[in-house]
Coordinates of C-alpha atoms and ligand atoms in Angstrom, one line a residue:
M30 CA 55.0 78.6 96.0
G31 CA 56.7 78.2 92.2
Y32 CA 59.3 79.6 91.1
D33 CA 60.4 80.5 87.3
V34 CA 63.6 78.2 87.3
V35 CA 64.6 75.9 89.8
I36 CA 68.7 75.2 89.7
A37 CA 70.3 72.3 91.6
G38 CA 73.3 72.7 92.7
A39 CA 75.2 75.5 93.7
G40 CA 78.7 75.1 92.2
A41 CA 80.8 76.3 89.7
A42 CA 78.1 76.6 86.7
G43 CA 74.8 76.9 89.3
C44 CA 76.3 80.6 91.0
V45 CA 76.9 81.7 87.5
V46 CA 73.9 80.6 85.8
A47 CA 71.5 81.8 89.1
S48 CA 73.2 85.0 88.3
R49 CA 72.4 85.4 84.9
L50 CA 69.6 84.2 85.1
S51 CA 68.0 86.7 87.7
E52 CA 69.4 89.6 85.7
D53 CA 66.2 89.7 84.6
P54 CA 64.2 91.2 87.5
K55 CA 60.5 89.4 85.5
R56 CA 62.2 86.1 86.7
S57 CA 62.4 83.8 89.7
V58 CA 65.4 81.6 90.3
L59 CA 65.7 79.5 93.1
L60 CA 69.1 78.1 93.1
L61 CA 69.5 75.2 95.6
E62 CA 72.4 73.7 97.8
A63 CA 72.6 70.3 99.4
G64 CA 75.5 72.0 101.2
P65 CA 75.5 74.7 103.3
D66 CA 75.5 78.4 102.1
Y67 CA 77.2 81.2 104.2
P68 CA 75.3 84.5 102.7
D69 CA 77.7 86.7 105.1
P70 CA 81.5 86.8 103.6
T71 CA 82.3 87.3 107.5
M72 CA 81.3 84.2 107.9
V73 CA 83.2 81.9 105.2
P74 CA 85.4 79.8 107.2
P75 CA 89.3 80.8 106.9
E76 CA 90.0 77.7 104.7
I77 CA 87.3 78.5 101.9
L78 CA 89.2 82.0 101.4
S79 CA 92.5 80.7 101.1
I80 CA 94.3 79.8 98.4
V81 CA 97.5 78.7 100.5
S82 CA 96.0 74.8 100.1
P83 CA 92.7 73.8 98.5
A84 CA 89.7 72.7 101.0
H85 CA 88.8 70.0 102.1
T86 CA 86.3 71.0 105.3
H87 CA 83.0 70.7 102.9
D88 CA 83.1 67.5 101.4
W89 CA 80.8 64.9 99.5
G90 CA 83.7 62.2 100.7
Y91 CA 83.5 60.0 97.6
T92 CA 85.1 57.4 96.8
S93 CA 86.3 55.7 93.5
E94 CA 85.5 52.3 92.8
P95 CA 89.3 50.1 92.8
S96 CA 90.9 51.8 89.9
F97 CA 94.6 51.7 89.6
H98 CA 95.6 48.5 90.2
G99 CA 92.7 48.0 93.0
R100 CA 93.3 51.2 94.7
S101 CA 90.5 53.0 95.6
L102 CA 90.7 56.8 95.1
R103 CA 89.7 59.7 97.0
L104 CA 87.4 61.6 94.6
P105 CA 87.0 64.7 96.4
R106 CA 84.0 67.6 95.7
G107 CA 82.6 70.7 97.7
K108 CA 79.6 70.6 99.0
L109 CA 78.5 73.8 99.6
V110 CA 77.3 76.8 98.0
G111 CA 80.2 77.7 95.4
G112 CA 81.1 74.0 95.7
C113 CA 84.5 73.3 94.2
S114 CA 85.0 76.4 92.9
A115 CA 85.1 77.3 96.8
T116 CA 87.6 74.5 97.3
N117 CA 90.1 74.5 94.6
A118 CA 93.5 76.0 94.3
A119 CA 92.1 78.1 91.9
I120 CA 93.9 77.3 89.2
A121 CA 92.4 79.6 86.0
L122 CA 93.2 78.3 82.9
R123 CA 91.5 77.9 79.8
G124 CA 92.5 75.2 77.5
A125 CA 94.0 74.8 74.4
E126 CA 92.2 76.0 71.3
A127 CA 91.6 72.7 69.3
D128 CA 90.3 71.5 72.6
Y129 CA 87.1 73.9 71.8
D130 CA 87.5 73.1 67.7
E131 CA 86.6 69.6 69.2
W132 CA 83.9 70.3 71.5
A133 CA 82.0 72.3 68.1
A134 CA 81.6 68.1 66.4
F135 CA 80.0 67.3 69.2
G136 CA 78.1 70.2 69.4
G137 CA 78.3 72.1 66.3
P138 CA 79.8 75.4 65.6
E139 CA 79.0 77.4 68.3
W140 CA 81.3 75.6 70.4
S141 CA 84.7 75.9 68.2
F142 CA 87.0 77.7 69.6
R143 CA 86.2 81.4 67.9
E144 CA 82.4 81.7 69.0
V145 CA 83.2 80.4 72.9
L146 CA 86.2 83.2 73.3
P147 CA 83.8 85.7 73.3
F148 CA 82.3 83.8 76.7
F149 CA 85.7 83.3 77.8
R150 CA 86.2 87.1 77.8
L151 CA 82.8 88.1 79.1
L152 CA 83.7 86.2 82.4
E153 CA 87.1 87.3 83.5
D154 CA 88.6 91.0 84.5
D155 CA 92.4 90.0 83.6
R156 CA 94.6 91.8 85.8
D157 CA 97.7 91.8 83.3
F158 CA 96.7 91.7 80.0
D159 CA 93.8 93.6 77.7
T160 CA 94.2 91.7 74.4
E161 CA 92.1 90.7 71.3
W162 CA 92.1 87.3 73.7
H163 CA 91.3 89.0 77.4
G164 CA 88.6 90.1 78.9
R165 CA 88.4 93.1 81.5
G166 CA 85.7 94.4 83.7
G167 CA 84.2 90.6 83.8
P168 CA 82.7 88.7 87.4
L169 CA 86.3 86.6 88.4
P170 CA 89.2 88.1 88.7
I171 CA 92.3 86.9 87.3
G172 CA 96.1 87.8 87.7
R173 CA 99.4 86.1 87.9
T174 CA 102.2 85.9 89.4
R175 CA 105.3 87.6 88.3
F176 CA 108.5 86.3 87.7
E177 CA 110.3 87.9 90.4
D178 CA 107.4 87.6 93.2
P179 CA 106.6 83.4 93.0
A180 CA 107.5 81.5 96.9
P181 CA 111.1 79.9 95.8
V182 CA 110.1 76.3 94.4
H183 CA 108.2 78.2 91.6
R184 CA 111.1 80.5 90.5
A185 CA 113.5 77.5 90.8
F186 CA 110.3 75.7 88.6
L187 CA 110.4 78.4 86.2
E188 CA 114.5 78.6 85.6
A189 CA 114.8 74.1 85.8
C190 CA 112.7 74.6 82.6
R191 CA 114.8 77.5 81.6
E192 CA 117.5 74.5 81.9
A193 CA 115.8 72.1 80.5
G194 CA 114.7 74.1 76.9
Y195 CA 111.4 74.2 77.3
P196 CA 110.4 77.9 75.8
R197 CA 108.7 80.7 78.4
V198 CA 105.3 81.6 78.4
V199 CA 104.2 84.8 78.9
D200 CA 100.8 83.7 79.3
H201 CA 99.4 81.0 79.8
N202 CA 95.7 81.4 78.5
A203 CA 96.4 82.9 74.7
P204 CA 96.3 80.5 72.1
A205 CA 99.4 78.0 71.5
A206 CA 100.7 78.5 75.2
V207 CA 103.4 75.7 75.6
G208 CA 105.8 76.3 77.6
A209 CA 106.9 76.9 81.3
G210 CA 105.2 80.0 83.0
P211 CA 102.7 82.1 85.5
L212 CA 99.7 79.9 86.7
P213 CA 96.7 82.4 85.8
L214 CA 94.8 82.0 88.8
N215 CA 91.5 83.2 90.1
A216 CA 92.4 84.9 93.5
L217 CA 92.6 88.2 95.2
G218 CA 94.5 89.1 97.8
G219 CA 95.2 85.4 99.1
V220 CA 91.5 85.5 98.8
R221 CA 90.3 81.8 96.6
Q222 CA 87.6 84.2 94.4
S223 CA 84.8 81.5 93.8
T224 CA 82.1 81.8 91.5
A225 CA 79.8 81.8 95.5
L226 CA 81.5 85.3 96.1
T227 CA 81.7 87.0 92.2
Y228 CA 78.9 86.2 90.4
L229 CA 76.4 85.0 93.1
A230 CA 77.4 87.8 95.3
R231 CA 76.2 90.0 92.7
G232 CA 72.4 88.0 92.1
R233 CA 72.4 88.1 96.2
V234 CA 71.4 91.3 96.3
R235 CA 68.5 90.7 94.0
P236 CA 65.0 90.0 95.1
N237 CA 64.1 87.7 92.3
L238 CA 67.0 85.7 93.6
T239 CA 66.7 83.2 96.4
V240 CA 69.3 80.5 98.0
R241 CA 68.6 77.9 99.9
G242 CA 71.4 76.2 100.9
D243 CA 71.4 72.7 102.9
A244 CA 68.0 71.2 100.6
M245 CA 69.7 68.4 98.5
V246 CA 67.7 67.7 95.8
D247 CA 65.9 64.4 95.4
R248 CA 64.9 63.7 91.6
V249 CA 63.2 65.8 89.2
R250 CA 59.2 66.0 89.0
L251 CA 58.2 65.2 85.8
V252 CA 54.6 65.5 84.3
G253 CA 55.0 63.3 81.4
N254 CA 57.8 64.3 80.1
R255 CA 57.6 67.4 81.0
A256 CA 60.0 68.6 84.1
V257 CA 57.8 71.2 87.2
G258 CA 60.2 71.3 90.3
V259 CA 62.2 69.1 92.2
R260 CA 62.0 66.9 95.6
L261 CA 64.0 67.3 97.9
A262 CA 65.3 64.5 99.6
G263 CA 64.6 63.7 103.7
S264 CA 61.8 66.2 104.1
G265 CA 60.2 65.0 100.4
E266 CA 59.7 68.8 100.3
E267 CA 57.6 69.3 96.3
I268 CA 59.0 72.4 94.6
S269 CA 57.4 73.9 91.6
G270 CA 59.7 75.3 88.5
G271 CA 59.0 76.4 84.9
S272 CA 61.7 75.4 84.4
V273 CA 64.9 73.2 85.8
I274 CA 68.2 73.2 85.4
L275 CA 70.7 70.7 87.1
A276 CA 73.9 71.8 87.7
G277 CA 75.2 69.6 90.7
G278 CA 78.2 68.6 88.4
T279 CA 79.6 65.9 87.2
Y280 CA 78.9 62.9 90.0
G281 CA 75.9 65.1 90.7
S282 CA 73.9 65.3 88.7
P283 CA 73.3 62.4 86.1
A284 CA 72.7 60.9 89.5
I285 CA 69.6 63.3 89.6
L286 CA 68.8 62.1 86.1
M287 CA 69.2 58.7 87.2
R288 CA 66.8 58.4 89.9
S289 CA 64.5 61.2 87.9
G290 CA 64.4 57.3 85.3
I291 CA 66.0 59.2 82.8
G292 CA 69.0 57.5 82.0
P293 CA 70.2 53.7 80.4
A294 CA 67.0 51.9 80.7
E295 CA 68.8 48.4 81.8
H296 CA 70.7 50.0 84.8
L297 CA 67.5 52.0 85.9
R298 CA 65.4 48.1 86.2
T299 CA 68.7 47.1 88.5
I300 CA 68.0 50.2 91.1
G301 CA 64.5 49.9 91.1
V302 CA 63.6 53.3 89.4
A303 CA 61.0 52.9 86.9
E304 CA 62.2 54.1 83.6
R305 CA 60.6 57.9 82.0
E306 CA 63.3 58.1 79.5
D307 CA 65.9 55.5 78.1
L308 CA 69.0 57.3 77.7
D309 CA 71.9 55.3 77.4
G310 CA 74.6 58.0 77.7
V311 CA 73.6 59.7 81.2
G312 CA 77.0 58.5 83.6
R313 CA 79.2 57.3 80.8
S314 CA 82.1 58.9 79.1
L315 CA 83.0 60.2 82.3
R316 CA 86.4 61.6 81.8
D317 CA 89.0 62.7 84.5
H318 CA 93.1 63.8 84.3
P319 CA 94.9 61.1 86.4
L320 CA 97.5 62.5 88.0
L321 CA 101.5 61.2 90.4
G322 CA 102.9 63.5 92.4
L323 CA 106.6 63.4 93.1
R324 CA 107.3 64.0 96.8
F325 CA 110.8 66.0 97.8
A326 CA 111.6 67.0 101.3
A327 CA 111.9 70.4 101.4
V328 CA 114.8 72.6 103.2
P329 CA 112.3 74.6 105.7
P330 CA 111.4 77.9 105.9
V331 CA 108.0 77.1 105.0
P332 CA 106.2 80.0 102.9
Q333 CA 102.9 81.5 103.0
A334 CA 102.4 80.9 99.4
P335 CA 99.3 79.8 97.2
F336 CA 100.0 76.6 96.6
A337 CA 100.0 76.6 92.8
Q338 CA 101.8 79.4 91.0
T339 CA 103.5 78.3 87.7
A340 CA 103.2 75.4 85.1
L341 CA 104.9 73.8 82.2
S342 CA 102.6 72.8 79.5
L343 CA 103.8 70.3 76.7
K344 CA 102.6 68.4 74.0
S345 CA 104.0 64.8 74.0
S346 CA 104.2 64.6 70.1
Q347 CA 104.7 68.1 67.9
E348 CA 101.9 66.5 65.3
N349 CA 99.5 66.9 68.4
P350 CA 97.2 70.1 68.3
G351 CA 97.5 70.5 72.1
Q352 CA 99.5 70.5 75.0
D353 CA 98.3 67.2 76.3
I354 CA 100.6 67.4 79.2
Q355 CA 101.0 69.3 82.2
I356 CA 103.9 69.8 85.1
F357 CA 103.3 72.1 88.0
P358 CA 104.6 71.8 91.5
S359 CA 103.5 72.8 95.2
S360 CA 104.8 75.6 97.1
V361 CA 106.8 74.2 100.4
L362 CA 104.5 72.3 102.9
A363 CA 104.5 71.5 106.1
T364 CA 104.3 68.0 107.0
D365 CA 105.0 65.5 109.7
A366 CA 108.7 63.8 110.8
G367 CA 106.8 60.7 109.5
K368 CA 106.3 61.6 105.8
S369 CA 109.9 64.3 105.5
P370 CA 112.7 64.7 107.8
T371 CA 112.5 68.1 107.4
M372 CA 108.8 68.2 108.3
A373 CA 108.4 69.8 104.9
H374 CA 107.9 68.8 101.4
F375 CA 107.2 70.0 98.2
I376 CA 106.0 68.6 95.3
V377 CA 106.0 68.1 91.7
F378 CA 102.7 66.9 89.7
A379 CA 102.6 65.4 86.7
S380 CA 99.4 64.4 84.0
I381 CA 98.3 64.1 81.2
V382 CA 95.5 66.7 80.0
K383 CA 93.8 64.6 76.7
P384 CA 93.8 60.9 78.0
L385 CA 91.4 59.2 75.8
S386 CA 90.2 56.2 78.8
T387 CA 86.7 56.7 80.0
G388 CA 84.5 55.7 83.1
R389 CA 80.6 55.0 84.4
L390 CA 78.8 56.0 86.9
T391 CA 76.4 54.1 88.1
L392 CA 74.1 54.4 91.2
R393 CA 74.2 51.7 94.1
S394 CA 70.3 52.5 94.5
A395 CA 67.8 55.0 94.0
D396 CA 68.6 56.1 97.8
P397 CA 69.7 60.0 97.6
S398 CA 71.9 59.4 100.4
D399 CA 74.2 56.2 98.7
A400 CA 77.0 57.6 97.4
P401 CA 77.1 56.6 94.0
L402 CA 79.6 54.4 92.0
I403 CA 82.7 56.4 90.4
N404 CA 84.6 54.3 88.0
P405 CA 87.3 56.7 86.8
G406 CA 88.4 53.9 84.0
Y407 CA 92.0 55.5 84.1
F408 CA 94.4 54.3 81.7
T409 CA 91.5 51.7 80.9
D410 CA 93.2 53.3 77.0
P411 CA 96.6 51.4 76.2
A412 CA 97.3 55.4 74.5
D413 CA 97.1 56.8 77.9
M414 CA 99.9 54.8 80.4
P415 CA 102.9 55.5 77.6
C416 CA 101.7 59.4 77.5
M417 CA 101.7 59.2 81.4
I418 CA 105.3 57.0 82.3
D419 CA 106.4 60.3 79.9
A420 CA 104.8 63.3 81.7
V421 CA 106.1 61.8 85.1
R422 CA 109.5 61.1 83.7
K423 CA 110.3 64.6 82.7
A424 CA 109.1 65.8 85.5
R425 CA 111.9 63.5 87.7
L426 CA 114.3 64.7 85.4
L427 CA 113.3 68.6 85.8
S428 CA 113.8 68.0 89.9
R429 CA 117.3 66.8 88.9
T430 CA 118.2 70.3 87.3
L431 CA 120.2 72.5 89.3
S432 CA 117.3 74.7 89.8
L433 CA 115.1 72.9 91.7
S434 CA 117.8 70.2 93.3
R435 CA 119.4 73.1 95.5
L436 CA 115.3 73.0 97.2
S437 CA 115.6 69.3 97.2
A438 CA 116.9 67.5 100.5
G439 CA 115.8 64.1 98.9
E440 CA 113.1 62.7 96.5
L441 CA 110.7 60.9 99.3
Y442 CA 108.5 59.6 96.4
P443 CA 108.9 57.5 94.4
G444 CA 112.8 58.0 95.7
P445 CA 116.1 57.4 95.1
G446 CA 115.9 53.2 94.5
V447 CA 113.2 53.7 91.5
T448 CA 114.4 53.8 88.3
D449 CA 112.9 56.3 85.4
S450 CA 113.0 52.9 83.4
D451 CA 108.8 52.6 81.7
S452 CA 108.4 49.5 84.1
D453 CA 109.4 51.1 87.2
L454 CA 107.5 54.4 86.7
Q455 CA 104.6 52.9 85.9
A456 CA 104.5 50.7 89.2
A457 CA 104.9 54.7 90.8
I458 CA 101.9 55.9 89.0
L459 CA 99.9 52.5 90.0
A460 CA 101.0 53.1 93.2
K461 CA 100.4 56.3 94.2
G462 CA 98.5 57.8 91.2
E463 CA 95.8 60.3 92.6
T464 CA 92.9 62.1 90.3
Y465 CA 93.2 65.6 89.3
H466 CA 89.9 67.1 90.2
H467 CA 88.2 67.2 86.5
A468 CA 85.9 65.0 86.3
V469 CA 83.8 65.5 83.1
G470 CA 81.5 64.8 80.5
T471 CA 78.9 62.1 82.3
C472 CA 76.3 64.4 80.9
R473 CA 78.0 64.8 77.7
M474 CA 76.2 67.0 74.8
G475 CA 75.1 65.5 71.5
F476 CA 73.3 65.4 68.7
A477 CA 69.9 63.7 68.0
G478 CA 70.7 60.3 67.2
D479 CA 74.5 59.5 69.0
H480 CA 73.3 57.1 71.0
R481 CA 75.6 58.9 74.0
A482 CA 74.5 62.1 74.5
V483 CA 72.2 63.1 77.5
V484 CA 71.9 67.1 75.9
D485 CA 71.6 68.8 73.7
S486 CA 74.7 72.4 72.2
K487 CA 72.6 74.1 74.3
G488 CA 72.3 71.9 77.4
K489 CA 68.5 70.6 77.2
V490 CA 68.1 66.6 77.8
H491 CA 67.4 64.6 74.7
G492 CA 63.7 63.8 75.0
M493 CA 62.5 66.0 78.1
D494 CA 60.9 68.8 78.2
R495 CA 61.8 72.0 80.1
L496 CA 64.1 70.3 81.7
Y497 CA 68.6 71.6 81.4
V498 CA 72.1 70.3 82.6
V499 CA 74.9 73.0 82.6
D500 CA 78.3 72.0 84.2
A501 CA 80.9 70.3 84.0
S502 CA 79.3 67.4 83.0
V503 CA 78.5 68.4 80.1
F504 CA 81.4 68.2 78.1
P505 CA 82.1 66.3 75.3
I506 CA 85.5 66.3 75.6
I507 CA 87.9 67.0 78.4
P508 CA 90.7 69.9 78.0
A509 CA 93.6 70.1 78.7
A510 CA 93.6 72.3 81.0
N511 CA 91.8 72.3 84.6
T512 CA 88.2 72.6 84.3
H513 CA 86.9 75.6 86.6
V514 CA 86.9 78.0 83.6
P515 CA 86.0 75.9 81.2
V516 CA 83.2 75.3 83.5
I517 CA 82.4 79.1 83.7
M518 CA 82.8 79.3 80.7
T519 CA 80.2 76.5 79.8
A520 CA 77.9 78.1 81.5
E521 CA 78.1 81.3 80.7
R522 CA 77.5 79.8 77.0
C523 CA 74.2 78.5 78.1
A524 CA 73.0 80.6 81.1
A525 CA 72.9 83.3 77.5
W526 CA 71.0 80.5 75.6
L527 CA 68.5 80.2 78.6
A528 CA 67.5 83.8 79.3
E529 CA 65.9 82.9 76.1
T530 CA 64.4 80.4 76.3
V531 CA 63.0 79.7 80.4
Ligands
FAD825 C1 90.5 69.9 95.9 C2 89.9 70.4 94.4 C3 90.9 70.7 93.0 C4 90.9 71.9 92.2 N1 91.1 72.0 91.7 C5 90.9 74.0 90.1 C6 92.0 74.6 89.8 O1 92.9 74.6 90.9 N2 91.2 75.1 88.6 C7 90.1 74.4 88.3 O2 90.5 74.9 87.1 N3 90.3 73.5 88.8 C8 90.2 72.9 90.0 N4 88.9 71.4 90.8 C9 88.5 71.9 89.3 C10 86.6 72.2 89.2 O3 86.5 72.8 90.5 C11 85.7 71.8 88.7 O4 85.8 71.2 87.5 C12 84.7 73.0 88.6 O5 84.4 73.5 90.3 C13 83.3 71.7 88.7 O6 82.4 72.7 88.5 P1 81.1 72.2 88.3 O7 79.4 73.2 88.3 O8 80.4 71.3 87.2 O9 80.8 71.3 89.5 P2 80.6 71.9 91.1 O10 81.7 72.9 91.1 O11 81.3 70.4 91.8 O12 79.4 72.3 92.1 C14 78.5 70.4 92.2 C15 77.4 71.6 93.3 O13 75.8 70.8 93.5 C16 75.8 70.8 94.6 N5 74.9 69.4 94.6 C17 75.5 67.9 94.2 N6 74.0 67.2 94.3 C18 73.1 68.3 94.5 C19 72.5 67.7 94.5 N7 71.7 67.0 94.6 N8 71.4 68.8 95.3 C20 71.4 70.0 95.6 N9 73.1 70.3 94.9 C21 73.6 69.7 94.6 C22 77.3 70.4 94.9 O14 76.9 70.0 96.3 C23 77.9 71.6 94.2 O15 77.8 72.7 95.5 C24 89.5 71.2 91.4 C25 88.1 70.5 92.2 C26 88.9 69.8 93.0 C27 87.7 69.1 93.8

């Protein structure tokens, strides 16, 4: 049986594209997902619904190549219908206008902030703001905790930012929002509103949309350079499709391309895959936000509160067009006595959100059950470490304000023995730095002739026919924000084009 469109990967982007393309009843759409599907909302596991913490029960189990001075880092990726959209912290930020004006240099004027704003508005149902920057009635509900409501750590964090002289921000998603304020969250009544529970739920009722869980795509079936369907891993089942859209995410989509013979010729040779198209950019241009958590023993009780509620965004230099540092606290979390004498802790995170360092994803083999080799490349650009040290120092200074120190029973990491000198903070970053989970760019967009471009500005794979990629992997530059809402915007933007062509 064939479909007009086959989509590989039902994550943040895949659910959006499947839902939008199935709005036309004449188009048959198949959405394939390697992890399980929970079509009945009452069967969704509780941790997939709760925003008290990101969920780690449905995961690909990836780790990085040795990074941060030889450490291998966990790189969580949701493996279920909803993808990371169903497991993340529900922070719903857009990034700076400058991010998308940068994208326009790679993808053309359609990706400038002015042109993508209507798609940011289209995706959301903003409960707090009804202005020219915001949308009402879109699939994704977005709301912020009011200043009076947040859990004690978050309230103290906002007071700490005021003490330190940072400006207040009421809407982190308004242009030029630099300062401290409540985080927009895609959550309702403590339930994470993933693209599976929102977009896909709207689409599931349509007879022309089929969703299949536990169906991992091995490779794209090709006739010449034209995509004609996919082959599933394990069973080897072949499925026909008029067009194929890869939405496997930053680690999934380049892997499918490479197994299909589309990637850097020299790498395809080393894994024994016959070359169909020499596309040097596949797997390259990987960018991610590095993160360090400063840990504090907390005075109990442990409230049932969303993991993240407030954040400070900053420019490391006034000349920057947008923010490049983000600092945010976690709620108080329960932990064991070995980790905190009070059996409770909170974390103040610091991240650089415009890193210049790039990494690369390659394959161990053409076997889809082999995890890819992921080298995030953190701090390979010399500009990133000084900026990260600056971010961590600012976070530490905030933790010492009267407001925040009242809630702390002592700094657990890096700990009182570690000074604020560049060398001490660099050592602390290298010892415990981790990912902020925002990997992008391994199939990045760009014009023909740009040798690192994988897809054109509308998501079509260069040199291929009827084959597209739509997910975080196409981002040409990492936005100064958590990547979920930018992915949904990208999927909405591309779906509008695809609806005219597939
Ligand atoms: C722990 C965690 C917390 C995060 N917190 C936030 C946050 O609070 N706010 C925010 O903005 N961002 C957050 N993110 C990042 C954000 O969720 C991702 O950037 C976004 O979901 C990426 O969307 P995507 O569609 O590119 O990929 P994904 O959402 O990862 O979807 C890819 C899907 O494809 C499937 N897949 C992969 N390969 C195959 C294959 N071969 N065959 C079939 N299916 C396949 C996967 O199982 C997955 O379901 C977080 C991420 C993580 C991991």
